[in-house]
Coordinates of C-alpha atoms and ligand atoms in Angstrom, one line a residue:
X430 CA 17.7 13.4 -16.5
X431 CA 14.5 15.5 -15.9
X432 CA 14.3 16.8 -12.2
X433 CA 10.8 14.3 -12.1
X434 CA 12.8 12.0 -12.7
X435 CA 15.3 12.0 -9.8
X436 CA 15.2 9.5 -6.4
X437 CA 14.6 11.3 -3.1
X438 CA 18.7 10.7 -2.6
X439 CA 19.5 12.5 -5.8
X440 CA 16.4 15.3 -5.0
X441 CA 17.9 15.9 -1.9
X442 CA 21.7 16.0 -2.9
X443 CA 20.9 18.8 -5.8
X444 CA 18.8 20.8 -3.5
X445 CA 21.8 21.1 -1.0
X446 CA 24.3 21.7 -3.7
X447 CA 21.9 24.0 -5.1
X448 CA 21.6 22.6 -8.4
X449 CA 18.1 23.2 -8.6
X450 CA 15.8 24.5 -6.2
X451 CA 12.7 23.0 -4.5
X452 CA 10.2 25.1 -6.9
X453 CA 11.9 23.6 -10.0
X454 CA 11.2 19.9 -9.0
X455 CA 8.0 20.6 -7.7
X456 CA 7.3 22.4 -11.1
X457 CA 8.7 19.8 -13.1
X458 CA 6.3 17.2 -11.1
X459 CA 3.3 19.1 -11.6
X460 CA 4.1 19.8 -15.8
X461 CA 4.1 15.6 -15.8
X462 CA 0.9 15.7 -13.8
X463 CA -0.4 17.9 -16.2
X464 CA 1.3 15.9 -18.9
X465 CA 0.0 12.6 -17.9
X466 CA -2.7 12.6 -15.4
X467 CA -5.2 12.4 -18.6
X468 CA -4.2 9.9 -19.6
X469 CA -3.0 7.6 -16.8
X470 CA -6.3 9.2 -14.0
X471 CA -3.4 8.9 -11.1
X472 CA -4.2 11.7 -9.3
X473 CA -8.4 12.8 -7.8
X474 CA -6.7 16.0 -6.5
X475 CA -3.8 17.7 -7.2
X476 CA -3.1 20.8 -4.4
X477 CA -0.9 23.0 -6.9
X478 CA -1.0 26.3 -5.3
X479 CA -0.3 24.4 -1.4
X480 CA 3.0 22.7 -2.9
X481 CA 4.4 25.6 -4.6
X482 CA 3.8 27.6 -1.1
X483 CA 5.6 24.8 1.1
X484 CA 8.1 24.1 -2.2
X485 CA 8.7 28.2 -1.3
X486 CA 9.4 28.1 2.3
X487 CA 12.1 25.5 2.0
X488 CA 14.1 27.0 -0.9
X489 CA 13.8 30.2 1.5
X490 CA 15.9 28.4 3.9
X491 CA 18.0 26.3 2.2
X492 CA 18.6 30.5 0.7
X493 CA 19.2 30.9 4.2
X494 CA 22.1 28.9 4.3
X495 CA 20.1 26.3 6.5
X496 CA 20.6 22.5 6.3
X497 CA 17.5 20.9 6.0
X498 CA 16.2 17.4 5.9
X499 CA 16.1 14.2 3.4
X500 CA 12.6 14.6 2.5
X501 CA 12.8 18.7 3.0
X502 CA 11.3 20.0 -0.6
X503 CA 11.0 16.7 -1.8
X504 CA 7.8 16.7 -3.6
X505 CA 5.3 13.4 -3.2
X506 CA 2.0 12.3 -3.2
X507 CA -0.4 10.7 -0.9
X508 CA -3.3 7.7 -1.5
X509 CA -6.5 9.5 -1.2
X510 CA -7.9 7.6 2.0
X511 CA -5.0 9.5 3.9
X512 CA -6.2 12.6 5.5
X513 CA -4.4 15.8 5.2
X514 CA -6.4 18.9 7.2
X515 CA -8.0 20.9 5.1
X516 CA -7.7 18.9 1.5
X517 CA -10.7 16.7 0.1
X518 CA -10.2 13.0 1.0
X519 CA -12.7 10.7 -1.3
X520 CA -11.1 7.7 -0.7
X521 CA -12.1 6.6 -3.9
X522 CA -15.8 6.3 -3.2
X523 CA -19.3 8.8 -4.4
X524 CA -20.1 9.0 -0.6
X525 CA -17.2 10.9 0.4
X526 CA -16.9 13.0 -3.2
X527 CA -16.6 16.3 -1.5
X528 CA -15.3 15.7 2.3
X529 CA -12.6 17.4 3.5
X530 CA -10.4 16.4 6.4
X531 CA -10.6 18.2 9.5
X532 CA -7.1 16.9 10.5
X533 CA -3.7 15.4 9.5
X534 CA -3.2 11.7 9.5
X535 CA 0.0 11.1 11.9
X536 CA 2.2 10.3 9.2
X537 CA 1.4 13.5 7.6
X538 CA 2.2 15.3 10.1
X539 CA 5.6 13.5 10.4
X540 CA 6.0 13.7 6.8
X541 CA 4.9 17.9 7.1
X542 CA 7.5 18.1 10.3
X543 CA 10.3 16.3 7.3
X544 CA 9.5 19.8 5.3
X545 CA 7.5 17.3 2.3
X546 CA 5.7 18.6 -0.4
X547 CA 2.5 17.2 -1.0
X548 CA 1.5 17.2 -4.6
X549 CA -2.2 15.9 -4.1
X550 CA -3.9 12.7 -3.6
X551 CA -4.0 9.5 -5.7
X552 CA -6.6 7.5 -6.7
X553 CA -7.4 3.7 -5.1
X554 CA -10.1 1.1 -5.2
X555 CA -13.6 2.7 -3.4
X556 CA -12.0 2.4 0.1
X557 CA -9.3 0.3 -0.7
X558 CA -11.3 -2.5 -1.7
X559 CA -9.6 -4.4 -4.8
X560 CA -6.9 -5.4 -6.5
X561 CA -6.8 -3.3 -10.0
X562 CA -7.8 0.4 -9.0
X563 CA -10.8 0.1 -11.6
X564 CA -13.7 0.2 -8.8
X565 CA -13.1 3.6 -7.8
X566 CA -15.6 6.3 -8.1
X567 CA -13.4 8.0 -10.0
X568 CA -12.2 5.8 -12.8
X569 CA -9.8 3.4 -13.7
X570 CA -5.9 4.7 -13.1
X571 CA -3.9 3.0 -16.1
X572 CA -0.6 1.6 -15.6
X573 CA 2.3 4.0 -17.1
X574 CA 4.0 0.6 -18.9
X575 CA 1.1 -0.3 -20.9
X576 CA -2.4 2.0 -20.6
X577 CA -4.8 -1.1 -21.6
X578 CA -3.8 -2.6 -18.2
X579 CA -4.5 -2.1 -14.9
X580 CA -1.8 -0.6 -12.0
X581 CA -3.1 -3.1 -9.9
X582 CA -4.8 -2.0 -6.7
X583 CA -5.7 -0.8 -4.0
X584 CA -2.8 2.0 -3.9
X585 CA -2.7 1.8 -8.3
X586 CA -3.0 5.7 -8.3
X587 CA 0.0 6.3 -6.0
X588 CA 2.3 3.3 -8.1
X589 CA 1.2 4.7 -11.6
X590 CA 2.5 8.5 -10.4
X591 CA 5.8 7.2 -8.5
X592 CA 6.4 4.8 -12.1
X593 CA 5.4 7.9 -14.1
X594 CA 7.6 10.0 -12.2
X595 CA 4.5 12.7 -11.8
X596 CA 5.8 12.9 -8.1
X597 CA 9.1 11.7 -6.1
X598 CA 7.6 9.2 -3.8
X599 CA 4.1 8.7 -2.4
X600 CA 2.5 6.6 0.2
X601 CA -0.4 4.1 0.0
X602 CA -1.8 1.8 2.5
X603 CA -1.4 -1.9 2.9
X604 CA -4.9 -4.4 4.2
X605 CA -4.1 -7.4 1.8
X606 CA -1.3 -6.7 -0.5
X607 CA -2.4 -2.7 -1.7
X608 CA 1.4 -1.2 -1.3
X609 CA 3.2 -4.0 -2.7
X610 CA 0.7 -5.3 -5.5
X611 CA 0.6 -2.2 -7.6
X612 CA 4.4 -1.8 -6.4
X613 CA 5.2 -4.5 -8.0
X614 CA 3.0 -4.1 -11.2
X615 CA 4.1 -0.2 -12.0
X616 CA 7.7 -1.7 -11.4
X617 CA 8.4 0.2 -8.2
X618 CA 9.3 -0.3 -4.8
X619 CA 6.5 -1.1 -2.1
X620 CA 7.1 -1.5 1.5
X621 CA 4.6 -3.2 3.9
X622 CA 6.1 -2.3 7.3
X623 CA 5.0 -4.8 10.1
X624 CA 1.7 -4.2 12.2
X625 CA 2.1 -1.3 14.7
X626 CA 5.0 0.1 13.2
X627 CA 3.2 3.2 11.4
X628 CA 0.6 4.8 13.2
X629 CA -3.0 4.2 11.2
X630 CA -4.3 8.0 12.5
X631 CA -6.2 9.7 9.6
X632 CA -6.1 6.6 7.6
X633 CA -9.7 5.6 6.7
X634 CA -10.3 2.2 8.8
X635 CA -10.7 -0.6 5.5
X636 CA -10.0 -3.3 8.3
X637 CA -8.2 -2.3 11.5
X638 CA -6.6 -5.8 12.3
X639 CA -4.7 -5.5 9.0
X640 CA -4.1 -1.7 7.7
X641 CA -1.1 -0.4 7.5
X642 CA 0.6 2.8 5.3
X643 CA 3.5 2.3 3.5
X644 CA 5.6 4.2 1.0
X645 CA 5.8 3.6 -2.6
X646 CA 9.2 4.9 -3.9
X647 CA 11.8 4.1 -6.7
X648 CA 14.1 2.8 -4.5
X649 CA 14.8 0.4 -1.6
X650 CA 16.7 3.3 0.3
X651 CA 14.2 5.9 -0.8
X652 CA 11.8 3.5 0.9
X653 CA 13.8 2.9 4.0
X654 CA 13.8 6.8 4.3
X655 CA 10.0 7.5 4.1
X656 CA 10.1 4.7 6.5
X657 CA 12.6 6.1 8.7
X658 CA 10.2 9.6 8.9
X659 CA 6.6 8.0 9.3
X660 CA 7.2 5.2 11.7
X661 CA 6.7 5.5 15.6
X662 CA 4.7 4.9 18.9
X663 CA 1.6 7.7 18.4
X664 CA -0.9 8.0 21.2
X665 CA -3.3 7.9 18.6
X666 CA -3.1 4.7 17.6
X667 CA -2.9 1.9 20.5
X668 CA -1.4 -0.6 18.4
X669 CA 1.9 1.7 17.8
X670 CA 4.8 0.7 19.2
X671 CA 8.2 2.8 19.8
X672 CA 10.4 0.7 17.4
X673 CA 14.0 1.5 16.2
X674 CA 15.3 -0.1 12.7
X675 CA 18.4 -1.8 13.6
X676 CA 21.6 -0.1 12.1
X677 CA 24.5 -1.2 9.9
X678 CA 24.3 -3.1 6.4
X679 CA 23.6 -7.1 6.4
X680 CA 26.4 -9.7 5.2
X681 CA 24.4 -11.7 2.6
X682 CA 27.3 -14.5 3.3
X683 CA 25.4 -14.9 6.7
X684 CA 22.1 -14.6 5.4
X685 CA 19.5 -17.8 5.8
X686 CA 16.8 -17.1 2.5
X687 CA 14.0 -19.3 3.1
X688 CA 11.3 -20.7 0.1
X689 CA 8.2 -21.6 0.7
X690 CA 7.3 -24.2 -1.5
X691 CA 2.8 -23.2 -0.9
X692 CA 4.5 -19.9 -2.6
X693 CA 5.4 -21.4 -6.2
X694 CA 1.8 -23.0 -7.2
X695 CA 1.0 -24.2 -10.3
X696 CA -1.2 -20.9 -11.8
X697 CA 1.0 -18.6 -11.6
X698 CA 2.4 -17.5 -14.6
X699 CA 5.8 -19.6 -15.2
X700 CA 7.6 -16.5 -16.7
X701 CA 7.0 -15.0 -13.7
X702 CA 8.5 -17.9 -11.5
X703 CA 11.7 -17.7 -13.4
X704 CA 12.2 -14.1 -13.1
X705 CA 11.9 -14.8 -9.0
X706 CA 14.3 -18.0 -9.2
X707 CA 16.8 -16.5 -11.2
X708 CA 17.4 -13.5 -9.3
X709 CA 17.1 -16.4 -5.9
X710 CA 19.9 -17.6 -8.2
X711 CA 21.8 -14.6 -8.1
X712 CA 21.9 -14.0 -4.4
X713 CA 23.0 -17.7 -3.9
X714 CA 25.7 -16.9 -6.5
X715 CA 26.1 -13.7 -4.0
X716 CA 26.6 -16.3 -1.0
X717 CA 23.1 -16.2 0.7
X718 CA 22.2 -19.4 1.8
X719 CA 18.6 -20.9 0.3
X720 CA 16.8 -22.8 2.3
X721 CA 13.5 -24.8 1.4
X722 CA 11.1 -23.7 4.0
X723 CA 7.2 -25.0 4.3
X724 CA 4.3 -23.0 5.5
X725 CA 1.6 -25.7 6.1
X726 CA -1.2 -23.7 6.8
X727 CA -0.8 -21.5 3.5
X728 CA -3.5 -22.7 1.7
X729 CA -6.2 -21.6 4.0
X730 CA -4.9 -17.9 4.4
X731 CA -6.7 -16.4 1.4
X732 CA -10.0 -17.6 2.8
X733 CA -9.4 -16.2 6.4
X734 CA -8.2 -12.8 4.8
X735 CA -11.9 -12.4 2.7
X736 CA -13.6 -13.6 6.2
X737 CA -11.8 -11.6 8.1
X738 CA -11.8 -8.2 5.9
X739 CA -15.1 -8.4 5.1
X740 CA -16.3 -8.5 8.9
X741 CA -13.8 -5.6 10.0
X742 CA -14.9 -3.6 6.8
X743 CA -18.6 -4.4 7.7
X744 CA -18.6 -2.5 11.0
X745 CA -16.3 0.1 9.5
X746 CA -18.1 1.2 6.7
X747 CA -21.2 2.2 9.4
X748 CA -20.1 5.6 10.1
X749 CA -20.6 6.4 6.0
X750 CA -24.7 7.0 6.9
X751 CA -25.1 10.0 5.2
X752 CA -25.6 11.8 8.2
X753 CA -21.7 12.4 9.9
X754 CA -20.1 12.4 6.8
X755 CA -20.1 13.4 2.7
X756 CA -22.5 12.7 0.7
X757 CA -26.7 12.3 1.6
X758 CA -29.4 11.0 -0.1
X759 CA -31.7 14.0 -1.7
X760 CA -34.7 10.8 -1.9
X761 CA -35.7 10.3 1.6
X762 CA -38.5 11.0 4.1
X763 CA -37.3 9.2 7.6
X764 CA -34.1 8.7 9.0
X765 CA -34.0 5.1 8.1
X766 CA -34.6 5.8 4.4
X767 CA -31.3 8.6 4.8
X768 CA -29.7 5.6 6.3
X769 CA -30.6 3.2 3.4
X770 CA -30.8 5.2 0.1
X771 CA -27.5 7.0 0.8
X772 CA -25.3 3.9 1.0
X773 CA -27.2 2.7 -1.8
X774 CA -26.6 5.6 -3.6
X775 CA -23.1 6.5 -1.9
X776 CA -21.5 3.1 -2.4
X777 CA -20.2 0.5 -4.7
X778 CA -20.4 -2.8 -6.2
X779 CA -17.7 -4.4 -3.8
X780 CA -18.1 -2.4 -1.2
X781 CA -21.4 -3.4 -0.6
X782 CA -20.7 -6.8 -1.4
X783 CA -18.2 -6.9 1.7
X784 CA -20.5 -5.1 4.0
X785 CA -22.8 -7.8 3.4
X786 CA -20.6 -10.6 3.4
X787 CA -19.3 -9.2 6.6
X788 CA -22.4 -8.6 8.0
X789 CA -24.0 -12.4 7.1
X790 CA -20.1 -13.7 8.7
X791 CA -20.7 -12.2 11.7
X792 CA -24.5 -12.4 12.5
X793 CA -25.4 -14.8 15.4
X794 CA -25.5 -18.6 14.1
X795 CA -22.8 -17.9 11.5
X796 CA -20.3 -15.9 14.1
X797 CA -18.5 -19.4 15.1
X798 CA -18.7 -21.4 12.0
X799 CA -17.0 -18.4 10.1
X800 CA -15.6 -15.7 11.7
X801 CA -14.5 -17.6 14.8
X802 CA -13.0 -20.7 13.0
X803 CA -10.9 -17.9 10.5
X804 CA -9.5 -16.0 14.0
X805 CA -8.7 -19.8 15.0
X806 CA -6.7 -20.5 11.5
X807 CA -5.0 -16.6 11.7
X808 CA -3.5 -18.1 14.8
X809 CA -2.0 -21.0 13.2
X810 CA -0.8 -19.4 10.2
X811 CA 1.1 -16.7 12.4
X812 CA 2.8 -19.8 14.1
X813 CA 4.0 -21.1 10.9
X814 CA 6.2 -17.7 9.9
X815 CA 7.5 -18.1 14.0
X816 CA 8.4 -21.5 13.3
X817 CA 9.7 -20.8 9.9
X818 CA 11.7 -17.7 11.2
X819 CA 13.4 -19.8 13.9
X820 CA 14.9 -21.1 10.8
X821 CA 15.6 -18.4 8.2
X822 CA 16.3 -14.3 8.2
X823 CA 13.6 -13.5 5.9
X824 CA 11.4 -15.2 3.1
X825 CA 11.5 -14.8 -1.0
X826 CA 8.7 -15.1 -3.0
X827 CA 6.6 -13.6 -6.1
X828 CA 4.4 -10.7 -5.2
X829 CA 1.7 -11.8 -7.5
X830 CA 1.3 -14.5 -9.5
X831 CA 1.0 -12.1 -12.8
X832 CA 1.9 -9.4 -14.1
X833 CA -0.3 -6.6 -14.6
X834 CA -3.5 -7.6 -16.4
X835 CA -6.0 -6.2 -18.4
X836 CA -8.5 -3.3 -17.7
X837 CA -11.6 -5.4 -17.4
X838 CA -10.4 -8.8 -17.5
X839 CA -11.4 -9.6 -13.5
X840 CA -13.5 -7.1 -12.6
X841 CA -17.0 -8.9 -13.4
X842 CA -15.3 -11.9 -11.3
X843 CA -14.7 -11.1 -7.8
X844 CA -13.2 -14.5 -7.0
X845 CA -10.3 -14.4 -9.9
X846 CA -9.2 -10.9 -8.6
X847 CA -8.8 -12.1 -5.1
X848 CA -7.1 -14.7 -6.0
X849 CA -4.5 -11.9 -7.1
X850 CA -3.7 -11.0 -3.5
X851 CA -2.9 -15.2 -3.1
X852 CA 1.3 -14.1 -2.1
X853 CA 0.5 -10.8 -0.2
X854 CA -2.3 -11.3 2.3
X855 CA -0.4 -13.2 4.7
X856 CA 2.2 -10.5 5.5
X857 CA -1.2 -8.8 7.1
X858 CA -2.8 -11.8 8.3
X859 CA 0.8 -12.5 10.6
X860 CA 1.2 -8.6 10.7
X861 CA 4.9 -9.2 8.9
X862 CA 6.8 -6.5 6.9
X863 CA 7.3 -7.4 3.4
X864 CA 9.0 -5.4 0.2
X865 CA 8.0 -5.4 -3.4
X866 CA 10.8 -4.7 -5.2
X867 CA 11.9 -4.8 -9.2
X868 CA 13.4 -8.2 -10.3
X869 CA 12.3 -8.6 -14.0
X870 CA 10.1 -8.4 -17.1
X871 CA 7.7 -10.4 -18.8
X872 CA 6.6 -9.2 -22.3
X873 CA 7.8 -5.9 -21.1
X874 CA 5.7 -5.7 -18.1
X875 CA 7.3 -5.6 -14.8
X876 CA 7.5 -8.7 -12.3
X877 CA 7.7 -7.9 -8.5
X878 CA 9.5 -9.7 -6.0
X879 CA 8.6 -10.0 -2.3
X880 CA 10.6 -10.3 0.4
X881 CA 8.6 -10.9 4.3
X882 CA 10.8 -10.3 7.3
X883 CA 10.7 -10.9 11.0
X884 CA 8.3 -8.7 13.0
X885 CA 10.1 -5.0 13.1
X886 CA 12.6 -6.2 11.2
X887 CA 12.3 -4.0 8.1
X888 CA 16.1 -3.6 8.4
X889 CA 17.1 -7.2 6.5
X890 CA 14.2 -6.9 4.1
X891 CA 15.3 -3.0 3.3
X892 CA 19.1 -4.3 2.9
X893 CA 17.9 -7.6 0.5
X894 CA 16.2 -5.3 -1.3
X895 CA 18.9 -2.7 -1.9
X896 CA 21.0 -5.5 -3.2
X897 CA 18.4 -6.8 -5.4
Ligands
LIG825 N1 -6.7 -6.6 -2.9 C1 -6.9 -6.7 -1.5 C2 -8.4 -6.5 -1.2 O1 -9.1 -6.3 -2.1 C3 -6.0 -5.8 -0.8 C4 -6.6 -4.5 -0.5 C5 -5.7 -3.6 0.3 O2 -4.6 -4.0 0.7 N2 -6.2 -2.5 0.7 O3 -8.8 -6.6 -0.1

């Protein structure tokens, strides 16, 4: 097995036993960036000279005799709308093409405390906008199973390098489905943790109600680690809460599995469905108790999620005016015209369309009949996963209703590629943890399942997962 190629549990084990040393699988991460990244368009930067250096220091002190950390020397990669001080940050998008961050996002700073090695940043949708990675400034990222199709999106970049083992693990961000989707179509592990468990400092606002950062790994532990480091009340971000997992491994014999029937609609690809029930199969086999669960307000939650997002996106795309940050227009005479031309130059296709779907949502007249009447049904669709979970431990579904597509196939039809986020936007719209993780193949592509816990209860969904 090639060092690349190793979990962050086998990394860690041959750096303490001094198999290997940190520079080696750093090294050997970088010659498959090097390798790959042609082809596959993973990584926008890579920070070579900054891992080797950090890659360096640890091997001194595991020299040293010094214990050091899980993640210690563990190289990894981070979704470019993650700051880390000092490194540009385009978050996929013309306007920010040569910003640098001025500080460290709070889970960088946990992950730089953990001794990580950050290989570079990963490409994404403009802003995390999408569902395929193609409408980044940057181009398309390819998925490492089959190049003609897409990684899925937002976080495709960060799910192509983990699948294409260019790095250990990386981290992505989660609005709508980004970690898990592309999870789930690289045939990797995603986690979503719940709202407020991972501080969103230095993560470029998409839509505030509904971000959250999430590691991509190649395991359910090697998730549950990342976890472990990155989560935590920060006085940075209000909506953080100090939150400890629960310890100890889960008896599946005691474990209630609910499925909700709104989450096996005809569309989805039947292949797909029988890779989910079989494994459902397995864990009944396994003793788990399967329990038919409903979600009655289901079908409406893809149309609050693209009211919602576009609204929270509209006011938090403003600050990109070409004056406070990246790029500026070179055309103009008066501030308005800087205003105007550089988001018209600066921006993209979907981007813009959400500004001004946001924009019309929430302008007076429309306010109540739209974005009102969507915070009313994101009410009621949070009180059907707390009735649900009065019942069950934690809920089984597909992740998408595909598997990965092909380059170009939905991107001239907005409307057919959000209707690939149709199984991951609730876990944001109720602010639940979910997992994508591994359960099949169809024609050779992977097939993601997802499992949504109870709020802060990554612990059951992390332990399913495991056994899956
Ligand atoms: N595909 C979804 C969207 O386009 C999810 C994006 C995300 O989670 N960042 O909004």
């Amino acid at each position: 097995m090639k060092l690349n190629e190793l979990t962050i549990k086998q990394a860690h084990e041959g750096l303490v036993a001094k198999k290997f040393t940190s520079v080696d699988l750093t090294k050997a991460c970088l010659a498959e960036i090097k390798k790959s990244n042609k082809k596959l368009n993973a990584f926008i930067t890579v920070t070579e000279k900054e891992a080797l250096e950090q890659a360096k220091a640890v091997d001194k002190k595991i020299s040293a005799g010094k214990e050091i950390g899980i993640l210690e020397g563990v190289p990894m990669a981070l979704k470019d709308n993650i700051l880390v001080k000092d490194i540009r940050a385009t978050s996929g998008s013309k306007i920010l093409e040569n910003y640098v961050a001025s500080y460290d996002a709070t889970a960088v700073e946990k992950l730089r405390i953990a001794g990580a090695v950050i290989l570079g940043k990963t490409n994404l949708d403009e802003f995390a906008m999408g569902a395929s990675t193609e409408t980044s400034y940057f181009g398309p990222t390819k998925n490492p199973h089959d190049t003609a199709r897409v990684p899925g999106g937002s976080s495709g970049g960060s799910a192509a390098a983990v699948a294409a083992n260019m790095c250990i693990y990386a981290l992505g961000s989660d609005t709508g489905g980004s970690v898990r989707q592309p999870a789930s179509f690289c045939g990797v592990t995603g986690l979503k943790p719940t709202y407020g468990a991972v501080s969103r400092y230095g993560l470029m606002a998409m839509a505030s109600s509904l971000d959250q950062i999430g590691p991509i790994t190649k395991t359910a532990e090697d998730a549950e680690i990342v976890f472990e480091t990155i989560r935590g009340k920060d006085e940075m971000d209000s909506t953080t809460v100090e939150n400890k997992n629960k310890k100890g491994k889960i008896d599946i014999k005691k474990l209630k599995i609910g499925i909700p029937k709104e989450y096996f609609v005809s569309g989805m690809d039947p292949k797909v469905e029988k890779c989910v029930r079989d494994t459902v199969d397995k864990l009944k086999k396994m003793g788990a108790k399967i329990v038919d669960v409903s979600l009655p307000h289901a079908e409406y939650t893809l149309a609050v999620y693209y009211l919602i997002v576009p609204a929270e996106v509209s006011a938090n795309l403003a600050r990109y005016d070409g004056v406070r940050y990246g790029y500026q227009t070179k055309k103009s005479k008066t501030l308005l015209e800087t205003y105007l031309k550089t988001r018209a130059e600066g921006l993209g296709d979907e981007v813009k369309r959400r500004i001004m779907l946001g924009t019309y949502t929430l302008s007076a007249g429309y306010y109540d009949a739209y974005y009102l009447q969507a915070q009313k049904m994101r009410t009621l669709i949070r009180e059907d996963f707390e009735n649900v979970f009065k019942e069950v431990d934690c809920l089984v579904m597909p992740t998408a209703p595909t598997t990965a597509f092909k380059i170009g196939e939905k991107i001239d039809d907005p409307l057919t590629m959000y209707l690939s986020d149709v199984f991951t936007v609730s876990a944001n719209i109720a602010g639940l943890p979910a997992i994508s993780v591994p359960c099949g193949e169809v024609k050779k592509m992977p097939v993601g399942l997802q499992i949504m816990g109870k709020w802060f209860d990554e612990k059951t969904i992390l332990e399913l997962a495991k056994l899956i």
